[in-house]
Amino acid sequence: MKIGRQIIRPTLVLTAITVASVFLLSHVERLAGPIIIKRARQKQEAALSLVLPGYIVLSSRTIAVDGVEFTYWEAEKKVENRTVRAYAFLTKGTGYGGDMVMMAGVDEKGEVLGLSIISQSETPGLGDRCLEVADRETLWDHLKGGIPERDFSDATRIPWFQNQFKGLDANEKIQIVKRGDWEPGMRDGLLEINAISAITGATITSAGVVRGLESGLDRLRRAREAAAAEQTGGIR
Amino acid sequence: MNYWKEFAKGLWEKNPQLVLGLAFCPTLAVSVSVSNALWMTLAATFVLVSSNLLVSAIRVIVPAHLRIPIFITIIAGFVTVVDLLLEAYQPEVYRSLGIFIPLIVVNCIILGRAEEFAQKNGVFLSVLDGLGMGIGFGLTLVVLSAVREILGANKLFGYTLIPGMEPALAMALAPGAFFTLALMLWAMNAVNSRKKGR
């Protein structure tokens, strides 16, 4: 009797509850799982089309560089009867709040085509402004309903900080200007000295992104060398 | 009315954060913006109501010495449901709430209400209790996050309030959360002790 009450019954109750939980969760998972996978793929495709604008992605490769997995994509587009190649890759930079994962694209000459920060956990209001998009309306505009027709599509709402990387020369060192500010008029001046304007006066997040980009470029070079060596070795 | 009392006590008289002193961790962490606060409230209230309902429904068959693992299993199940649904249907919200969604499992309001109320009361009362506590949790969270978002980011619901004004950044960071919560606790205590004095 005692065994029944102290061991068997609690075991049965606990088992029943666990089974019921698993049953519920498996159904929710069946509903949500495919959507989650689809979203992750869409996000990656959106990032790829942002960092490789106008290019057609041909292939992706994941190889180990320095014992770290490195994923890069090869793409090309036709410009006046000539095929131009470009590469995109995933890389990590260390910010104030841990690792920031980003994707960047460069063409064969080493011009940065774009950079997209995929995940970050920087300080709200400071480092996380690396994802800030210029405001187009205030609350009063919104309440009045008097918002003029504007373009709200994601394609045009690229965070200003990320957008500065477009057009930089990846073969040269990327400088950081401590202004904590950016406006469209600064663009040409910054490109001339191969620089970006930092998010704030303190440059931990900005430097983290730049360093992540540089280490990614370095890994891309070595990964391509390794891939090329493999290919010629295969032919012989 | 007894039913109304069980529902309403969570709003003021036994407000989870300001009177019971529970769940400060998510309160401080997710009160950076009002929309975060509202989603957190929705997620926590759903888990609270569902777990209260289930705990009170099975309370007669739960062996007393096994109640904590059983409650945690139930709560963790509902939290995983919320986690999966948010990730699938509200990825932006999921990204900004981050770790605090899975951490609802250890939100002491939920285990506290299961232990304190649901295992001693009927299903209907327990649901009302969960609903009241969830809304009370949300009220504190929304007031706190409104103050922090207005002062710390010069925004409300993500819309800029005064164009061109530099916000007080400290309010968006941890100190702002502590200051504001302390002021709210002080106000609550002041009002309640004045009531008692009469």
PDB file of N, CA and C in Angstrom, chain A residues 70-157:
ATOM      1  N   PHE A  70      33.899  28.751 -41.626  1.00  0.00           N
ATOM      2  CA  PHE A  70      33.752  29.994 -42.361  1.00  0.00           C
ATOM      3  C   PHE A  70      32.854  29.725 -43.562  1.00  0.00           C
ATOM      4  N   THR A  71      31.761  30.498 -43.664  1.00  0.00           N
ATOM      5  CA  THR A  71      30.824  30.299 -44.768  1.00  0.00           C
ATOM      6  C   THR A  71      30.916  31.474 -45.723  1.00  0.00           C
ATOM      7  N   TYR A  72      31.073  31.181 -47.005  1.00  0.00           N
ATOM      8  CA  TYR A  72      31.025  32.275 -47.962  1.00  0.00           C
ATOM      9  C   TYR A  72      30.258  31.882 -49.211  1.00  0.00           C
ATOM     10  N   TRP A  73      29.771  32.882 -49.910  1.00  0.00           N
ATOM     11  CA  TRP A  73      28.960  32.678 -51.107  1.00  0.00           C
ATOM     12  C   TRP A  73      29.685  33.295 -52.294  1.00  0.00           C
ATOM     13  N   GLU A  74      29.543  32.660 -53.447  1.00  0.00           N
ATOM     14  CA  GLU A  74      30.101  33.229 -54.656  1.00  0.00           C
ATOM     15  C   GLU A  74      28.961  33.700 -55.533  1.00  0.00           C
ATOM     16  N   ALA A  75      29.141  34.856 -56.149  1.00  0.00           N
ATOM     17  CA  ALA A  75      28.064  35.390 -56.990  1.00  0.00           C
ATOM     18  C   ALA A  75      28.673  36.086 -58.190  1.00  0.00           C
ATOM     19  N   GLU A  76      27.857  36.306 -59.197  1.00  0.00           N
ATOM     20  CA  GLU A  76      28.386  37.038 -60.353  1.00  0.00           C
ATOM     21  C   GLU A  76      27.278  37.858 -60.996  1.00  0.00           C
ATOM     22  N   LYS A  77      27.690  38.867 -61.759  1.00  0.00           N
ATOM     23  CA  LYS A  77      26.719  39.570 -62.598  1.00  0.00           C
ATOM     24  C   LYS A  77      27.420  40.025 -63.872  1.00  0.00           C
ATOM     25  N   LYS A  78      26.624  40.254 -64.888  1.00  0.00           N
ATOM     26  CA  LYS A  78      27.181  40.653 -66.188  1.00  0.00           C
ATOM     27  C   LYS A  78      27.214  42.176 -66.276  1.00  0.00           C
ATOM     28  N   VAL A  79      28.389  42.735 -66.542  1.00  0.00           N
ATOM     29  CA  VAL A  79      28.507  44.167 -66.777  1.00  0.00           C
ATOM     30  C   VAL A  79      29.178  44.352 -68.134  1.00  0.00           C
ATOM     31  N   GLU A  80      28.452  44.847 -69.098  1.00  0.00           N
ATOM     32  CA  GLU A  80      28.963  45.091 -70.457  1.00  0.00           C
ATOM     33  C   GLU A  80      29.753  43.906 -70.993  1.00  0.00           C
ATOM     34  N   ASN A  81      29.097  42.802 -71.175  1.00  0.00           N
ATOM     35  CA  ASN A  81      29.690  41.578 -71.740  1.00  0.00           C
ATOM     36  C   ASN A  81      30.777  40.948 -70.867  1.00  0.00           C
ATOM     37  N   ARG A  82      30.977  41.484 -69.691  1.00  0.00           N
ATOM     38  CA  ARG A  82      32.013  40.922 -68.842  1.00  0.00           C
ATOM     39  C   ARG A  82      31.336  40.380 -67.575  1.00  0.00           C
ATOM     40  N   THR A  83      31.883  39.287 -67.062  1.00  0.00           N
ATOM     41  CA  THR A  83      31.306  38.745 -65.849  1.00  0.00           C
ATOM     42  C   THR A  83      32.110  39.231 -64.644  1.00  0.00           C
ATOM     43  N   VAL A  84      31.419  39.875 -63.705  1.00  0.00           N
ATOM     44  CA  VAL A  84      32.091  40.353 -62.498  1.00  0.00           C
ATOM     45  C   VAL A  84      31.720  39.416 -61.356  1.00  0.00           C
ATOM     46  N   ARG A  85      32.727  39.000 -60.623  1.00  0.00           N
ATOM     47  CA  ARG A  85      32.484  38.115 -59.485  1.00  0.00           C
ATOM     48  C   ARG A  85      32.408  38.901 -58.185  1.00  0.00           C
ATOM     49  N   ALA A  86      31.692  38.342 -57.248  1.00  0.00           N
ATOM     50  CA  ALA A  86      31.642  38.970 -55.926  1.00  0.00           C
ATOM     51  C   ALA A  86      31.471  37.875 -54.886  1.00  0.00           C
ATOM     52  N   TYR A  87      31.802  38.201 -53.673  1.00  0.00           N
ATOM     53  CA  TYR A  87      31.737  37.222 -52.597  1.00  0.00           C
ATOM     54  C   TYR A  87      31.011  37.817 -51.402  1.00  0.00           C
ATOM     55  N   ALA A  88      30.265  36.971 -50.718  1.00  0.00           N
ATOM     56  CA  ALA A  88      29.646  37.392 -49.462  1.00  0.00           C
ATOM     57  C   ALA A  88      30.096  36.410 -48.401  1.00  0.00           C
ATOM     58  N   PHE A  89      30.173  36.871 -47.179  1.00  0.00           N
ATOM     59  CA  PHE A  89      30.593  35.949 -46.111  1.00  0.00           C
ATOM     60  C   PHE A  89      29.971  36.360 -44.784  1.00  0.00           C
ATOM     61  N   LEU A  90      29.925  35.382 -43.877  1.00  0.00           N
ATOM     62  CA  LEU A  90      29.460  35.636 -42.515  1.00  0.00           C
ATOM     63  C   LEU A  90      30.685  35.824 -41.638  1.00  0.00           C
ATOM     64  N   THR A  91      30.632  36.796 -40.750  1.00  0.00           N
ATOM     65  CA  THR A  91      31.764  36.994 -39.852  1.00  0.00           C
ATOM     66  C   THR A  91      31.274  37.538 -38.518  1.00  0.00           C
ATOM     67  N   LYS A  92      32.178  37.494 -37.547  1.00  0.00           N
ATOM     68  CA  LYS A  92      31.812  37.941 -36.205  1.00  0.00           C
ATOM     69  C   LYS A  92      32.747  39.044 -35.751  1.00  0.00           C
ATOM     70  N   GLY A  93      32.206  40.017 -35.038  1.00  0.00           N
ATOM     71  CA  GLY A  93      33.033  41.040 -34.420  1.00  0.00           C
ATOM     72  C   GLY A  93      32.642  41.141 -32.965  1.00  0.00           C
ATOM     73  N   THR A  94      33.588  41.545 -32.130  1.00  0.00           N
ATOM     74  CA  THR A  94      33.274  41.637 -30.714  1.00  0.00           C
ATOM     75  C   THR A  94      32.910  43.069 -30.359  1.00  0.00           C
ATOM     76  N   GLY A  95      31.724  43.243 -29.838  1.00  0.00           N
ATOM     77  CA  GLY A  95      31.277  44.564 -29.420  1.00  0.00           C
ATOM     78  C   GLY A  95      31.315  44.673 -27.914  1.00  0.00           C
ATOM     79  N   TYR A  96      30.557  45.608 -27.379  1.00  0.00           N
ATOM     80  CA  TYR A  96      30.533  45.817 -25.931  1.00  0.00           C
ATOM     81  C   TYR A  96      29.679  44.748 -25.248  1.00  0.00           C
ATOM     82  N   GLY A  97      28.678  44.262 -25.957  1.00  0.00           N
ATOM     83  CA  GLY A  97      27.755  43.299 -25.352  1.00  0.00           C
ATOM     84  C   GLY A  97      27.918  41.901 -25.920  1.00  0.00           C
ATOM     85  N   GLY A  98      29.120  41.546 -26.371  1.00  0.00           N
ATOM     86  CA  GLY A  98      29.346  40.209 -26.896  1.00  0.00           C
ATOM     87  C   GLY A  98      29.500  40.220 -28.399  1.00  0.00           C
ATOM     88  N   ASP A  99      29.377  39.025 -28.981  1.00  0.00           N
ATOM     89  CA  ASP A  99      29.611  38.895 -30.419  1.00  0.00           C
ATOM     90  C   ASP A  99      28.500  39.537 -31.239  1.00  0.00           C
ATOM     91  N   MET A 100      28.912  40.153 -32.353  1.00  0.00           N
ATOM     92  CA  MET A 100      27.946  40.652 -33.321  1.00  0.00           C
ATOM     93  C   MET A 100      28.158  39.839 -34.595  1.00  0.00           C
ATOM     94  N   VAL A 101      27.089  39.239 -35.103  1.00  0.00           N
ATOM     95  CA  VAL A 101      27.214  38.463 -36.335  1.00  0.00           C
ATOM     96  C   VAL A 101      26.818  39.357 -37.501  1.00  0.00           C
ATOM     97  N   MET A 102      27.636  39.366 -38.539  1.00  0.00           N
ATOM     98  CA  MET A 102      27.290  40.201 -39.687  1.00  0.00           C
ATOM     99  C   MET A 102      27.629  39.502 -40.995  1.00  0.00           C
ATOM    100  N   MET A 103      27.003  39.983 -42.060  1.00  0.00           N
ATOM    101  CA  MET A 103      27.284  39.470 -43.382  1.00  0.00           C
ATOM    102  C   MET A 103      27.801  40.635 -44.207  1.00  0.00           C
ATOM    103  N   ALA A 104      28.830  40.375 -45.019  1.00  0.00           N
ATOM    104  CA  ALA A 104      29.358  41.451 -45.848  1.00  0.00           C
ATOM    105  C   ALA A 104      29.593  40.909 -47.243  1.00  0.00           C
ATOM    106  N   GLY A 105      29.584  41.810 -48.206  1.00  0.00           N
ATOM    107  CA  GLY A 105      29.843  41.430 -49.591  1.00  0.00           C
ATOM    108  C   GLY A 105      30.954  42.291 -50.170  1.00  0.00           C
ATOM    109  N   VAL A 106      31.868  41.660 -50.935  1.00  0.00           N
ATOM    110  CA  VAL A 106      32.908  42.413 -51.648  1.00  0.00           C
ATOM    111  C   VAL A 106      32.947  41.920 -53.080  1.00  0.00           C
ATOM    112  N   ASP A 107      33.313  42.817 -54.021  1.00  0.00           N
ATOM    113  CA  ASP A 107      33.472  42.331 -55.381  1.00  0.00           C
ATOM    114  C   ASP A 107      34.933  41.933 -55.601  1.00  0.00           C
ATOM    115  N   GLU A 108      35.247  41.461 -56.803  1.00  0.00           N
ATOM    116  CA  GLU A 108      36.581  40.873 -57.027  1.00  0.00           C
ATOM    117  C   GLU A 108      37.709  41.889 -56.884  1.00  0.00           C
ATOM    118  N   LYS A 109      37.382  43.193 -57.089  1.00  0.00           N
ATOM    119  CA  LYS A 109      38.432  44.202 -56.946  1.00  0.00           C
ATOM    120  C   LYS A 109      38.640  44.601 -55.479  1.00  0.00           C
ATOM    121  N   GLY A 110      37.735  44.169 -54.631  1.00  0.00           N
ATOM    122  CA  GLY A 110      37.892  44.492 -53.220  1.00  0.00           C
ATOM    123  C   GLY A 110      37.084  45.682 -52.763  1.00  0.00           C
ATOM    124  N   GLU A 111      36.065  46.036 -53.527  1.00  0.00           N
ATOM    125  CA  GLU A 111      35.178  47.107 -53.072  1.00  0.00           C
ATOM    126  C   GLU A 111      34.068  46.487 -52.224  1.00  0.00           C
ATOM    127  N   VAL A 112      33.826  47.066 -51.056  1.00  0.00           N
ATOM    128  CA  VAL A 112      32.769  46.545 -50.191  1.00  0.00           C
ATOM    129  C   VAL A 112      31.417  46.903 -50.805  1.00  0.00           C
ATOM    130  N   LEU A 113      30.585  45.884 -51.021  1.00  0.00           N
ATOM    131  CA  LEU A 113      29.291  46.124 -51.668  1.00  0.00           C
ATOM    132  C   LEU A 113      28.194  46.393 -50.657  1.00  0.00           C
ATOM    133  N   GLY A 114      28.388  45.889 -49.449  1.00  0.00           N
ATOM    134  CA  GLY A 114      27.364  46.108 -48.441  1.00  0.00           C
ATOM    135  C   GLY A 114      27.695  45.329 -47.186  1.00  0.00           C
ATOM    136  N   LEU A 115      27.057  45.742 -46.085  1.00  0.00           N
ATOM    137  CA  LEU A 115      27.275  45.053 -44.823  1.00  0.00           C
ATOM    138  C   LEU A 115      25.943  45.014 -44.084  1.00  0.00           C
ATOM    139  N   SER A 116      25.645  43.873 -43.504  1.00  0.00           N
ATOM    140  CA  SER A 116      24.384  43.743 -42.795  1.00  0.00           C
ATOM    141  C   SER A 116      24.645  43.093 -41.445  1.00  0.00           C
ATOM    142  N   ILE A 117      24.250  43.774 -40.383  1.00  0.00           N
ATOM    143  CA  ILE A 117      24.433  43.210 -39.047  1.00  0.00           C
ATOM    144  C   ILE A 117      23.245  42.300 -38.770  1.00  0.00           C
ATOM    145  N   ILE A 118      23.530  41.014 -38.567  1.00  0.00           N
ATOM    146  CA  ILE A 118      22.448  40.041 -38.444  1.00  0.00           C
ATOM    147  C   ILE A 118      21.992  39.908 -37.005  1.00  0.00           C
ATOM    148  N   SER A 119      22.930  39.833 -36.077  1.00  0.00           N
ATOM    149  CA  SER A 119      22.506  39.811 -34.677  1.00  0.00           C
ATOM    150  C   SER A 119      23.523  40.545 -33.831  1.00  0.00           C
ATOM    151  N   GLN A 120      23.033  41.215 -32.791  1.00  0.00           N
ATOM    152  CA  GLN A 120      23.904  41.977 -31.902  1.00  0.00           C
ATOM    153  C   GLN A 120      23.197  42.107 -30.570  1.00  0.00           C
ATOM    154  N   SER A 121      23.972  42.355 -29.520  1.00  0.00           N
ATOM    155  CA  SER A 121      23.352  42.597 -28.214  1.00  0.00           C
ATOM    156  C   SER A 121      24.047  43.786 -27.575  1.00  0.00           C
ATOM    157  N   GLU A 122      24.147  44.879 -28.334  1.00  0.00           N
ATOM    158  CA  GLU A 122      24.822  46.067 -27.825  1.00  0.00           C
ATOM    159  C   GLU A 122      23.900  46.868 -26.911  1.00  0.00           C
ATOM    160  N   THR A 123      24.501  47.807 -26.191  1.00  0.00           N
ATOM    161  CA  THR A 123      23.757  48.608 -25.215  1.00  0.00           C
ATOM    162  C   THR A 123      22.632  49.400 -25.893  1.00  0.00           C
ATOM    163  N   PRO A 124      21.402  49.302 -25.377  1.00  0.00           N
ATOM    164  CA  PRO A 124      20.306  50.080 -25.956  1.00  0.00           C
ATOM    165  C   PRO A 124      20.629  51.572 -25.911  1.00  0.00           C
ATOM    166  N   GLY A 125      20.373  52.261 -26.986  1.00  0.00           N
ATOM    167  CA  GLY A 125      20.583  53.699 -27.013  1.00  0.00           C
ATOM    168  C   GLY A 125      21.999  54.103 -27.373  1.00  0.00           C
ATOM    169  N   LEU A 126      22.973  53.178 -27.214  1.00  0.00           N
ATOM    170  CA  LEU A 126      24.341  53.500 -27.609  1.00  0.00           C
ATOM    171  C   LEU A 126      24.742  52.603 -28.774  1.00  0.00           C
ATOM    172  N   GLY A 127      25.322  51.434 -28.421  1.00  0.00           N
ATOM    173  CA  GLY A 127      25.817  50.545 -29.475  1.00  0.00           C
ATOM    174  C   GLY A 127      24.729  50.006 -30.378  1.00  0.00           C
ATOM    175  N   ASP A 128      23.525  49.825 -29.836  1.00  0.00           N
ATOM    176  CA  ASP A 128      22.495  49.205 -30.677  1.00  0.00           C
ATOM    177  C   ASP A 128      21.962  50.179 -31.724  1.00  0.00           C
ATOM    178  N   ARG A 129      22.478  51.416 -31.696  1.00  0.00           N
ATOM    179  CA  ARG A 129      22.124  52.328 -32.781  1.00  0.00           C
ATOM    180  C   ARG A 129      22.804  51.922 -34.090  1.00  0.00           C
ATOM    181  N   CYS A 130      23.639  50.878 -34.048  1.00  0.00           N
ATOM    182  CA  CYS A 130      24.199  50.370 -35.296  1.00  0.00           C
ATOM    183  C   CYS A 130      23.078  49.865 -36.202  1.00  0.00           C
ATOM    184  N   LEU A 131      21.883  49.664 -35.646  1.00  0.00           N
ATOM    185  CA  LEU A 131      20.746  49.244 -36.460  1.00  0.00           C
ATOM    186  C   LEU A 131      19.726  50.372 -36.620  1.00  0.00           C
ATOM    187  N   GLU A 132      20.120  51.591 -36.207  1.00  0.00           N
ATOM    188  CA  GLU A 132      19.160  52.695 -36.219  1.00  0.00           C
ATOM    189  C   GLU A 132      18.820  53.127 -37.649  1.00  0.00           C
ATOM    190  N   VAL A 133      17.567  53.339 -37.873  1.00  0.00           N
ATOM    191  CA  VAL A 133      17.104  53.856 -39.151  1.00  0.00           C
ATOM    192  C   VAL A 133      16.596  55.264 -38.876  1.00  0.00           C
ATOM    193  N   ALA A 134      16.942  56.213 -39.748  1.00  0.00           N
ATOM    194  CA  ALA A 134      16.512  57.584 -39.521  1.00  0.00           C
ATOM    195  C   ALA A 134      14.985  57.637 -39.417  1.00  0.00           C
ATOM    196  N   ASP A 135      14.480  58.361 -38.438  1.00  0.00           N
ATOM    197  CA  ASP A 135      13.034  58.470 -38.256  1.00  0.00           C
ATOM    198  C   ASP A 135      12.416  59.263 -39.394  1.00  0.00           C
ATOM    199  N   ARG A 136      11.253  58.828 -39.792  1.00  0.00           N
ATOM    200  CA  ARG A 136      10.582  59.562 -40.864  1.00  0.00           C
ATOM    201  C   ARG A 136       9.357  60.278 -40.353  1.00  0.00           C
ATOM    202  N   GLU A 137       8.916  59.946 -39.167  1.00  0.00           N
ATOM    203  CA  GLU A 137       7.718  60.614 -38.676  1.00  0.00           C
ATOM    204  C   GLU A 137       7.796  60.682 -37.160  1.00  0.00           C
ATOM    205  N   THR A 138       7.105  61.640 -36.594  1.00  0.00           N
ATOM    206  CA  THR A 138       7.039  61.727 -35.147  1.00  0.00           C
ATOM    207  C   THR A 138       5.678  61.217 -34.712  1.00  0.00           C
ATOM    208  N   LEU A 139       5.523  61.050 -33.391  1.00  0.00           N
ATOM    209  CA  LEU A 139       4.251  60.554 -32.872  1.00  0.00           C
ATOM    210  C   LEU A 139       3.114  61.504 -33.248  1.00  0.00           C
ATOM    211  N   TRP A 140       3.413  62.807 -33.253  1.00  0.00           N
ATOM    212  CA  TRP A 140       2.356  63.790 -33.555  1.00  0.00           C
ATOM    213  C   TRP A 140       1.886  63.640 -35.003  1.00  0.00           C
ATOM    214  N   ASP A 141       2.856  63.433 -35.911  1.00  0.00           N
ATOM    215  CA  ASP A 141       2.487  63.168 -37.301  1.00  0.00           C
ATOM    216  C   ASP A 141       1.538  61.985 -37.361  1.00  0.00           C
ATOM    217  N   HIS A 142       1.930  60.953 -36.616  1.00  0.00           N
ATOM    218  CA  HIS A 142       1.179  59.709 -36.657  1.00  0.00           C
ATOM    219  C   HIS A 142      -0.231  59.907 -36.120  1.00  0.00           C
ATOM    220  N   LEU A 143      -0.362  60.629 -34.998  1.00  0.00           N
ATOM    221  CA  LEU A 143      -1.670  60.836 -34.382  1.00  0.00           C
ATOM    222  C   LEU A 143      -2.555  61.703 -35.272  1.00  0.00           C
ATOM    223  N   LYS A 144      -1.946  62.715 -35.871  1.00  0.00           N
ATOM    224  CA  LYS A 144      -2.717  63.591 -36.746  1.00  0.00           C
ATOM    225  C   LYS A 144      -3.136  62.858 -38.016  1.00  0.00           C
ATOM    226  N   GLY A 145      -2.417  61.786 -38.331  1.00  0.00           N
ATOM    227  CA  GLY A 145      -2.702  61.054 -39.557  1.00  0.00           C
ATOM    228  C   GLY A 145      -2.221  61.809 -40.774  1.00  0.00           C
ATOM    229  N   GLY A 146      -1.466  62.865 -40.539  1.00  0.00           N
ATOM    230  CA  GLY A 146      -1.041  63.695 -41.659  1.00  0.00           C
ATOM    231  C   GLY A 146       0.332  63.324 -42.173  1.00  0.00           C
ATOM    232  N   ILE A 147       0.614  62.023 -42.249  1.00  0.00           N
ATOM    233  CA  ILE A 147       1.925  61.615 -42.726  1.00  0.00           C
ATOM    234  C   ILE A 147       1.915  61.647 -44.245  1.00  0.00           C
ATOM    235  N   PRO A 148       2.831  62.407 -44.846  1.00  0.00           N
ATOM    236  CA  PRO A 148       2.888  62.383 -46.299  1.00  0.00           C
ATOM    237  C   PRO A 148       3.273  60.997 -46.807  1.00  0.00           C
ATOM    238  N   GLU A 149       2.924  60.699 -48.017  1.00  0.00           N
ATOM    239  CA  GLU A 149       3.246  59.396 -48.611  1.00  0.00           C
ATOM    240  C   GLU A 149       4.751  59.195 -48.608  1.00  0.00           C
ATOM    241  N   ARG A 150       5.185  58.121 -47.967  1.00  0.00           N
ATOM    242  CA  ARG A 150       6.619  57.866 -47.945  1.00  0.00           C
ATOM    243  C   ARG A 150       6.871  56.405 -48.236  1.00  0.00           C
ATOM    244  N   ASP A 151       8.105  56.128 -48.576  1.00  0.00           N
ATOM    245  CA  ASP A 151       8.488  54.770 -48.892  1.00  0.00           C
ATOM    246  C   ASP A 151       8.900  54.054 -47.603  1.00  0.00           C
ATOM    247  N   PHE A 152       8.140  53.070 -47.216  1.00  0.00           N
ATOM    248  CA  PHE A 152       8.450  52.368 -45.982  1.00  0.00           C
ATOM    249  C   PHE A 152       9.012  50.970 -46.215  1.00  0.00           C
ATOM    250  N   SER A 153       9.361  50.648 -47.455  1.00  0.00           N
ATOM    251  CA  SER A 153       9.813  49.286 -47.714  1.00  0.00           C
ATOM    252  C   SER A 153      11.174  49.056 -47.063  1.00  0.00           C
ATOM    253  N   ASP A 154      11.423  47.832 -46.656  1.00  0.00           N
ATOM    254  CA  ASP A 154      12.662  47.500 -45.951  1.00  0.00           C
ATOM    255  C   ASP A 154      13.896  47.796 -46.788  1.00  0.00           C
ATOM    256  N   ALA A 155      13.755  47.673 -48.111  1.00  0.00           N
ATOM    257  CA  ALA A 155      14.913  47.841 -48.984  1.00  0.00           C
ATOM    258  C   ALA A 155      15.509  49.237 -48.860  1.00  0.00           C
ATOM    259  N   THR A 156      14.644  50.234 -48.616  1.00  0.00           N
ATOM    260  CA  THR A 156      15.167  51.594 -48.547  1.00  0.00           C
ATOM    261  C   THR A 156      15.469  52.019 -47.121  1.00  0.00           C
ATOM    262  N   ARG A 157      15.047  51.200 -46.173  1.00  0.00           N
ATOM    263  CA  ARG A 157      15.303  51.565 -44.781  1.00  0.00           C
ATOM    264  C   ARG A 157      16.537  50.835 -44.259  1.00  0.00           C
TER     265      ARG A 157
END
